Coordinates of C-alpha atoms in Angstrom, one line a residue:
Chain J
X66 CA -13.5 -9.8 -6.4
X67 CA -10.3 -8.5 -7.7
X68 CA -10.1 -10.9 -10.6
X69 CA -10.7 -8.2 -13.2
X70 CA -7.4 -6.5 -12.4
X71 CA -5.3 -9.2 -10.9
X72 CA -5.5 -12.8 -11.9
X73 CA -2.5 -14.0 -9.8
X74 CA -3.1 -16.1 -6.7
X75 CA -0.8 -13.8 -4.8
X76 CA -3.0 -10.8 -5.7
X77 CA -0.1 -9.3 -7.6
X78 CA 0.2 -8.8 -11.3
X79 CA 2.8 -11.2 -12.6
X80 CA 6.1 -9.5 -12.8
X81 CA 8.8 -11.5 -14.5
X82 CA 11.6 -11.7 -12.0
X83 CA 15.1 -13.2 -12.3
X84 CA 16.7 -11.0 -14.8
X85 CA 19.4 -9.6 -12.6
X86 CA 22.4 -10.4 -14.7
X87 CA 22.6 -6.9 -16.1
X88 CA 21.8 -5.2 -12.8
X89 CA 24.7 -3.0 -11.5
X90 CA 26.8 -4.5 -8.8
X91 CA 28.5 -2.7 -6.0
X92 CA 25.6 -2.8 -3.5
X93 CA 26.5 -3.2 0.1
X94 CA 27.4 -6.6 1.4
X95 CA 24.0 -8.3 2.0
X96 CA 25.4 -9.6 5.3
X97 CA 25.4 -6.1 6.7
X98 CA 23.8 -5.6 10.1
X99 CA 20.8 -3.9 8.5
X100 CA 20.1 -7.0 6.3
X101 CA 20.3 -9.3 9.3
X102 CA 18.2 -7.1 11.4
X103 CA 15.5 -6.7 8.7
X104 CA 15.4 -10.5 8.2
X105 CA 15.2 -11.0 12.0
X106 CA 12.3 -8.6 12.2
X107 CA 10.3 -9.9 9.3
X108 CA 10.7 -13.5 10.6
X109 CA 9.5 -12.4 14.0
X110 CA 6.4 -10.7 12.5
X111 CA 5.3 -13.4 10.1
X112 CA 6.8 -16.7 11.3
X113 CA 6.6 -16.2 15.0
X114 CA 10.3 -16.5 15.8
X115 CA 11.4 -14.5 18.8
X116 CA 11.5 -10.7 18.6
X117 CA 14.8 -9.0 17.7
X118 CA 16.6 -7.3 20.5
X119 CA 15.7 -3.8 21.5
X120 CA 12.2 -3.6 20.0
X121 CA 9.0 -2.8 22.0
X122 CA 7.4 -6.2 22.2
X123 CA 3.9 -4.9 22.7
X124 CA 4.2 -2.8 19.5
X125 CA 5.4 -5.8 17.6
X126 CA 2.4 -7.8 18.9
X127 CA 0.1 -5.0 17.6
X128 CA 1.9 -5.1 14.3
X129 CA 1.5 -8.9 14.0
X130 CA -2.2 -8.5 14.7
X131 CA -2.5 -5.7 12.2
X132 CA -0.7 -7.8 9.5
X133 CA -3.1 -10.7 10.1
X134 CA -6.2 -8.4 9.9
X135 CA -4.9 -7.0 6.6
X136 CA -4.3 -10.6 5.3
X137 CA -7.8 -11.5 6.4
X138 CA -9.3 -8.6 4.5
X139 CA -7.5 -9.5 1.4
X140 CA -8.4 -13.2 1.7
X141 CA -12.1 -12.2 2.2
X142 CA -12.1 -10.8 -1.4
X143 CA -11.2 -14.2 -2.7
X144 CA -13.5 -16.1 -0.3
X145 CA -16.6 -13.8 0.0
X146 CA -19.0 -16.6 1.1
X147 CA -16.6 -18.0 3.6
X148 CA -15.9 -14.6 5.1
X149 CA -19.5 -13.6 5.2
X150 CA -20.4 -16.9 6.8
X151 CA -18.2 -16.0 9.8
X152 CA -19.2 -12.3 9.9
X153 CA -17.3 -10.6 12.8
X154 CA -15.5 -13.9 13.6
X155 CA -13.7 -13.9 10.2
X156 CA -10.6 -11.9 11.3
X157 CA -10.2 -13.8 14.6
X158 CA -10.7 -17.2 13.0
X159 CA -8.3 -16.2 10.3
X160 CA -5.7 -15.2 12.9
X161 CA -6.1 -18.5 14.8
X162 CA -5.3 -20.5 11.6
X163 CA -2.5 -18.3 10.4
X164 CA -0.7 -16.8 13.3
X165 CA 3.0 -17.6 12.9
X166 CA 2.5 -18.8 9.3
X167 CA 3.8 -16.8 6.3
X168 CA 1.3 -16.1 3.5
X169 CA 1.2 -17.8 0.2
X170 CA -1.2 -15.1 -0.9
X171 CA -4.8 -14.3 -0.2
X172 CA -6.2 -17.2 -2.2
X173 CA -4.2 -19.8 -0.2
X174 CA -4.8 -17.9 3.0
X175 CA -8.6 -18.2 2.7
X176 CA -8.3 -21.8 1.4
X177 CA -6.5 -22.9 4.6
X178 CA -9.2 -21.3 6.7
X179 CA -11.9 -23.1 4.7
X180 CA -10.2 -26.4 5.1
X181 CA -9.7 -25.9 8.8
X182 CA -13.4 -25.2 9.2
X183 CA -14.4 -28.1 7.0
X184 CA -12.2 -30.4 9.1
X185 CA -14.1 -29.2 12.2
X186 CA -17.4 -29.6 10.5
X187 CA -18.1 -25.9 10.8
X188 CA -18.5 -24.8 7.1
X189 CA -21.9 -23.4 6.1
X190 CA -23.4 -24.8 2.9
X191 CA -22.5 -21.6 1.0
X192 CA -18.9 -21.6 2.2
X193 CA -18.7 -25.4 1.5
X194 CA -19.8 -24.7 -2.0
X195 CA -17.1 -22.1 -2.4
X196 CA -14.5 -24.5 -1.2
X197 CA -15.7 -27.2 -3.6
X198 CA -15.6 -24.7 -6.4
X199 CA -12.0 -23.9 -5.6
X200 CA -10.9 -27.5 -5.2
X201 CA -12.5 -28.4 -8.6
X202 CA -10.7 -25.5 -10.3
X203 CA -7.2 -25.9 -8.9
X204 CA -5.0 -28.3 -7.0
X205 CA -3.6 -26.9 -3.8
X206 CA -1.4 -29.0 -1.5
X207 CA -1.3 -26.5 1.3
X208 CA 2.4 -25.8 0.7
X209 CA 2.9 -24.3 -2.7
X210 CA 0.8 -22.1 -5.0
X211 CA -2.4 -23.7 -6.4
X212 CA -2.0 -25.1 -10.0
X213 CA -4.3 -26.6 -12.5
X214 CA -5.2 -30.2 -12.0
X215 CA -3.2 -32.6 -14.1
X216 CA -4.9 -34.7 -16.8
X217 CA -8.4 -34.7 -18.0
X218 CA -10.9 -33.7 -15.4
X219 CA -14.5 -32.7 -15.4
X220 CA -15.0 -29.1 -14.5
X221 CA -17.6 -28.3 -12.0
X222 CA -16.5 -24.7 -11.6
X223 CA -19.0 -21.9 -12.1
X224 CA -16.8 -19.9 -14.4
Chain Q
X278 CA 20.6 17.2 -9.1
X279 CA 19.0 19.1 -6.2
X280 CA 18.4 22.2 -8.4
X281 CA 16.9 20.0 -11.1
X282 CA 14.6 18.5 -8.4
X283 CA 13.5 21.9 -7.3
X284 CA 12.6 22.7 -10.9
X285 CA 10.9 19.3 -11.1
X286 CA 8.8 20.1 -8.0
X287 CA 7.4 23.3 -9.7
X288 CA 6.6 21.3 -12.9
X289 CA 4.9 18.6 -10.9
X290 CA 2.8 21.2 -9.1
X291 CA 1.6 22.3 -12.5
X292 CA 0.9 18.8 -13.7
X293 CA -0.8 17.5 -10.6
X294 CA -3.3 19.8 -9.0
X295 CA -6.6 19.8 -7.3
X296 CA -8.1 16.7 -5.7
X297 CA -7.6 13.0 -6.5
X298 CA -8.5 9.6 -5.2
X299 CA -6.9 6.2 -5.1
X300 CA -8.6 4.3 -7.9
X301 CA -9.7 0.8 -6.9
X302 CA -11.8 -1.6 -9.0
X303 CA -14.5 -1.8 -6.2
X304 CA -15.2 1.9 -6.4
X305 CA -14.6 2.5 -10.1
X306 CA -18.2 3.6 -10.7
X307 CA -18.1 6.2 -7.8
X308 CA -14.7 7.5 -8.9
X309 CA -15.9 8.0 -12.4
X310 CA -18.7 10.3 -11.1
X311 CA -16.6 12.4 -8.7
X312 CA -17.0 16.1 -9.3
X313 CA -13.8 17.9 -10.3
X314 CA -11.6 14.9 -10.1
X315 CA -8.1 15.9 -11.3
X316 CA -6.0 12.8 -10.7
X317 CA -6.0 9.3 -9.4
X318 CA -3.5 6.8 -8.2
X319 CA -3.4 3.2 -9.3
X320 CA -1.5 0.5 -7.4
X321 CA 1.4 -0.3 -9.7
X322 CA 1.7 -4.0 -8.8
X323 CA -1.9 -4.5 -9.7
X324 CA -1.7 -2.8 -13.1
X325 CA -1.0 -4.7 -16.3
X326 CA 0.6 -2.0 -18.4
X327 CA -0.6 -3.4 -21.7
X328 CA -4.2 -3.7 -20.5
X329 CA -5.0 -1.0 -17.9
X330 CA -8.5 -1.4 -16.4
X331 CA -11.2 0.2 -18.5
X332 CA -12.1 2.7 -15.7
X333 CA -8.6 3.9 -15.6
X334 CA -8.3 4.3 -19.3
X335 CA -11.5 6.3 -19.4
X336 CA -10.4 8.7 -16.7
X337 CA -7.1 9.1 -18.6
X338 CA -9.1 10.0 -21.8
X339 CA -11.0 12.6 -19.8
X340 CA -7.7 14.3 -18.9
X341 CA -7.6 12.9 -15.3
X342 CA -3.9 12.3 -14.5
X343 CA -3.0 8.8 -13.4
X344 CA -0.1 8.2 -10.9
X345 CA 1.2 4.6 -10.5
X346 CA 1.8 4.0 -6.8
X347 CA 4.2 1.2 -6.0
X348 CA 3.8 -0.7 -2.8
X349 CA 6.3 -3.6 -3.2
X350 CA 9.6 -2.2 -4.5
X351 CA 11.0 -2.3 -0.9
X352 CA 13.2 0.6 -1.5
X353 CA 14.5 0.4 2.0
X354 CA 15.3 -3.3 1.8
X355 CA 19.0 -4.1 2.5
X356 CA 19.0 -6.1 -0.7
X357 CA 19.1 -4.2 -4.1
X358 CA 15.7 -3.3 -5.5
X359 CA 14.6 -6.0 -7.9
X360 CA 15.2 -4.8 -11.5
X361 CA 12.0 -6.3 -12.8
X362 CA 9.9 -4.4 -10.3
X363 CA 11.5 -1.1 -11.4
X364 CA 11.0 -2.0 -15.0
X365 CA 7.3 -2.7 -14.3
X366 CA 6.9 0.6 -12.5
X367 CA 8.5 2.5 -15.4
X368 CA 6.2 0.6 -17.9
X369 CA 3.1 1.5 -15.8
X370 CA 4.2 5.2 -15.9
X371 CA 4.6 5.0 -19.7
X372 CA 1.3 3.2 -20.2
X373 CA -0.8 5.8 -18.4
X374 CA 1.2 8.8 -19.4
X375 CA 1.9 9.5 -15.7
X376 CA 3.3 12.9 -14.7
X377 CA 5.1 11.1 -11.8
X378 CA 5.2 7.9 -9.8
X379 CA 5.4 7.3 -6.1
X380 CA 6.7 4.7 -3.7
X381 CA 7.3 4.4 0.1
X382 CA 10.1 4.9 2.5
X383 CA 9.9 1.4 3.7
X384 CA 10.8 -2.3 3.2
X385 CA 8.3 -5.1 2.7
X386 CA 10.5 -8.3 2.6
X387 CA 13.7 -9.7 4.0
X388 CA 15.4 -13.0 4.5
X389 CA 13.0 -14.7 2.0
X390 CA 9.8 -13.6 3.7
X391 CA 7.2 -11.2 2.6
X392 CA 5.9 -9.0 5.4
X393 CA 2.6 -8.4 3.7
X394 CA 2.7 -4.7 4.5
X395 CA 4.9 -1.6 4.6
X396 CA 7.4 -1.8 7.4
X397 CA 9.4 1.1 8.9
X398 CA 13.1 1.5 8.5
X399 CA 15.6 2.4 11.2
X400 CA 16.3 6.1 10.7
X401 CA 20.1 5.6 10.5
X402 CA 23.0 6.5 8.2
X403 CA 23.1 2.9 7.0
X404 CA 19.5 2.9 6.0
X405 CA 19.9 6.3 4.3
X406 CA 22.7 4.7 2.2
X407 CA 20.6 1.7 1.2
X408 CA 17.6 3.9 0.4
X409 CA 19.7 6.3 -1.7
X410 CA 21.2 3.5 -3.7
X411 CA 17.8 1.8 -4.4
X412 CA 16.1 5.1 -5.2
X413 CA 18.9 6.0 -7.7
X414 CA 18.6 2.7 -9.4
X415 CA 14.8 3.3 -9.7
X416 CA 15.2 6.8 -10.9
X417 CA 17.7 5.6 -13.6
X418 CA 14.8 3.7 -15.3
X419 CA 12.1 6.3 -14.9
X420 CA 11.3 9.0 -17.3
X421 CA 9.2 10.9 -14.7
X422 CA 9.9 12.2 -11.2
X423 CA 9.6 9.9 -8.2
X424 CA 7.8 10.9 -5.0
X425 CA 8.5 9.1 -1.8
X426 CA 5.9 8.6 0.9
X427 CA 6.8 8.2 4.6
X428 CA 4.7 5.4 6.1
X429 CA 2.5 5.0 9.2
X430 CA 4.2 2.5 11.6
X431 CA 3.2 1.0 14.9
X432 CA 6.8 0.8 16.1
X433 CA 10.2 2.4 15.8
X434 CA 13.6 0.8 15.6
X435 CA 15.8 1.0 18.7
X436 CA 18.8 2.2 16.6
X437 CA 17.1 5.4 15.3
X438 CA 19.6 8.3 14.9
X439 CA 17.4 10.9 13.1
X440 CA 13.9 12.4 13.7
X441 CA 11.6 11.5 10.8
X442 CA 11.6 15.0 9.3
X443 CA 15.4 15.2 9.4
X444 CA 15.7 11.7 7.9
X445 CA 13.3 12.6 5.1
X446 CA 14.9 15.9 4.4
X447 CA 18.3 14.2 4.0
X448 CA 16.9 11.5 1.8
X449 CA 15.1 13.9 -0.5
X450 CA 18.3 16.0 -0.8
X451 CA 20.5 13.1 -1.6
X452 CA 18.2 11.6 -4.2
X453 CA 16.4 14.6 -5.7
X454 CA 13.0 13.0 -5.1
X455 CA 9.8 14.7 -4.2
X456 CA 7.7 14.2 -1.1
X457 CA 4.3 12.4 -1.1
X458 CA 3.2 13.5 2.4
X459 CA 0.5 11.4 3.9
X460 CA -1.1 13.6 6.5
X461 CA -2.9 10.6 8.1
X462 CA 0.5 8.9 8.5
X463 CA 1.9 11.9 10.2
X464 CA -1.1 11.9 12.6
X465 CA -0.7 8.2 13.2
X466 CA 3.0 8.3 14.0
X467 CA 2.6 11.4 16.2
X468 CA -0.2 9.8 18.2
X469 CA 1.7 6.6 18.6
X470 CA 5.0 8.3 19.5
X471 CA 3.3 10.8 21.8
X472 CA 4.4 13.8 19.6
X473 CA 2.6 16.9 18.5
X474 CA 1.6 16.2 14.9
X475 CA 1.5 19.9 13.9
X476 CA 5.1 20.4 15.1
X477 CA 6.1 17.4 13.0
X478 CA 4.4 18.8 10.0
X479 CA 6.2 22.2 10.5
X480 CA 9.6 20.4 10.3
X481 CA 8.7 18.4 7.2
X482 CA 10.3 19.5 3.9
X483 CA 7.0 20.9 2.6
X484 CA 8.8 22.7 -0.3
X485 CA 9.3 19.3 -1.8
X486 CA 5.6 18.2 -1.7
X487 CA 4.3 16.7 -4.9
X488 CA 1.0 15.8 -3.4
X489 CA -0.7 14.8 -0.1
X490 CA -2.5 11.7 0.9
X491 CA -5.5 11.6 3.2
X492 CA -7.0 8.4 4.7
X493 CA -9.1 7.1 7.5
X494 CA -8.1 5.2 10.6
X495 CA -9.2 4.2 14.0
X496 CA -7.8 3.7 17.5
X497 CA -7.5 0.2 18.9
X498 CA -6.0 -0.7 22.2
X499 CA -4.5 2.8 22.6
X500 CA -2.8 2.8 19.2
X501 CA -3.9 4.7 16.1
X502 CA -4.2 2.4 13.1
X503 CA -4.0 3.9 9.6
X504 CA -6.6 1.4 8.3
X505 CA -7.8 3.1 5.1
X506 CA -11.1 1.3 5.9
X507 CA -12.6 4.0 8.3
X508 CA -13.7 7.5 7.7
X509 CA -11.1 10.3 7.9
X510 CA -11.1 11.5 11.6
X511 CA -11.7 15.2 12.4
X512 CA -8.2 15.4 13.8
X513 CA -6.6 14.3 10.5
X514 CA -8.8 16.8 8.6
X515 CA -7.7 19.5 10.9
X516 CA -4.0 18.5 10.4
X517 CA -4.6 18.7 6.6
X518 CA -5.8 22.3 7.1
X519 CA -2.7 23.1 9.2
X520 CA -0.4 21.5 6.5
X521 CA -2.0 23.6 3.8
X522 CA -1.7 26.7 5.9
X523 CA 2.1 26.2 5.8
X524 CA 2.2 25.9 2.0
X525 CA 2.3 28.8 -0.5
X526 CA -0.5 27.4 -2.6
X527 CA -3.2 24.7 -2.2
X528 CA -1.4 21.4 -2.8
X529 CA -2.7 18.5 -4.8
X530 CA -4.4 16.1 -2.3
X531 CA -5.7 12.6 -2.6
X532 CA -8.1 10.4 -0.6
X533 CA -7.2 6.7 -0.1
X534 CA -9.8 4.1 0.7
X535 CA -9.0 0.4 0.6
X536 CA -11.9 -1.5 1.9
X537 CA -15.2 -1.5 3.8
X538 CA -16.3 1.0 1.1
X539 CA -19.1 3.3 2.2
X540 CA -22.1 4.2 0.1
X541 CA -21.3 6.3 -2.9
X542 CA -22.8 9.5 -1.3
X543 CA -20.6 9.1 1.7
X544 CA -17.4 8.6 -0.2
X545 CA -18.3 11.5 -2.5
X546 CA -18.9 13.7 0.6
X547 CA -15.5 12.7 2.1
X548 CA -13.7 13.4 -1.2
X549 CA -15.4 16.8 -1.4
X550 CA -14.5 17.6 2.3
X551 CA -10.8 16.7 1.7
X552 CA -10.7 18.8 -1.5
X553 CA -12.3 21.8 0.3
X554 CA -10.0 21.5 3.3
X555 CA -7.0 21.6 1.0
X556 CA -8.2 24.8 -0.6
X557 CA -9.8 23.4 -3.7
X558 CA -13.3 24.8 -4.2
X559 CA -15.7 22.1 -5.2
X560 CA -18.8 22.5 -7.4
X561 CA -22.1 21.9 -5.7
X562 CA -23.2 18.3 -5.6
X563 CA -24.6 17.7 -9.1
X564 CA -23.4 14.2 -9.9
X565 CA -22.3 15.3 -13.3
X566 CA -18.9 13.8 -14.2
X567 CA -16.1 15.7 -15.7
X568 CA -16.9 19.1 -14.2
X569 CA -13.9 21.3 -13.8
X570 CA -13.1 24.2 -11.5
X571 CA -10.4 26.7 -12.0
X572 CA -7.3 25.7 -10.1

């Protein structure tokens, strides 16, 4: 578990962003071809839009698969029981759920897989407990980052 | 600026020497016991400058150099590097008394989406311009030298104008940065491009090397993947020896492992093998922490 060095749901130490007023200007026009090509490429890799012109499609497929495997590995750290319950099927199951969907971070990535398996009745008791634990600690609507539940609530969490 | 960078390279070679490892919380115990450990890297984005992990602080107190390694600055992104990320990297460097910091020749986000990993840039004049501007903005906030690491990639851009060694040489000259050469990345790219890795190494600006990376990987469907979760293959170890043979003195070298951690003895043996292959004699396996060998 990476909680001792990173408490953020995105797995990243919280960096305050948004203080760009004092940042020097004069950078290239963001509408340059490089900006557009980079945006097109990243969208193809993480959201499943069509590949930008000129790239080797098989290599982009391999990159998409590698990105999903990396995400699966990071999510497994937040969902050890869920990942262990699937064993070698963890990465393929993860890819089925997330192919073409951008990440909200490893916590949400694993959460989505847990809910998908729960809906199919395929959660082991250990993984179900892990999901219950997460649901009791945080509210996650499947779209935005998890946040504390509003109002008084009994805590069933193990922490 | 270039002359200053050359002087900087010499100073860095003095500051950073011997063998190191990528510090990760999962292997903190093994890292603390590595024989003749001279430096370690910490992922900058995972480091809280005011409260570095205890394991890192203890290594620092023992005289092990700590190098913040950024992975999300996106220096090659067509948008200006985010000021807060640069400030954070500089704060990390100050917090651990780093002799230098490092980042990648790469971009990780565009058009509002995070890629989730380091992506290759087109090796074009336009990309050189973007990189140079972002690197200079980063250097302006740093009190220590910046080393840049070429990444392993599974694809290239159709608009490439430069070979990778030529692109890097031009980038380092324009910015006065140092080279963090990942030997495993060179192997990966050479295999996946059908090139001779040794010939690529020979054309790299080795006089600008601050330190080397070594990592494991594996082949999958005919492509070499730089996984950091497999052992270092023999071919990568041999490429390290070739690289070192092209340098005037044994360079600082560092092992990266990012998951599927092996038993302690296995990781220790791999660390020792990497150190030896780079020309750093290692004490016999004794398990005593803090041993030092003459550089």
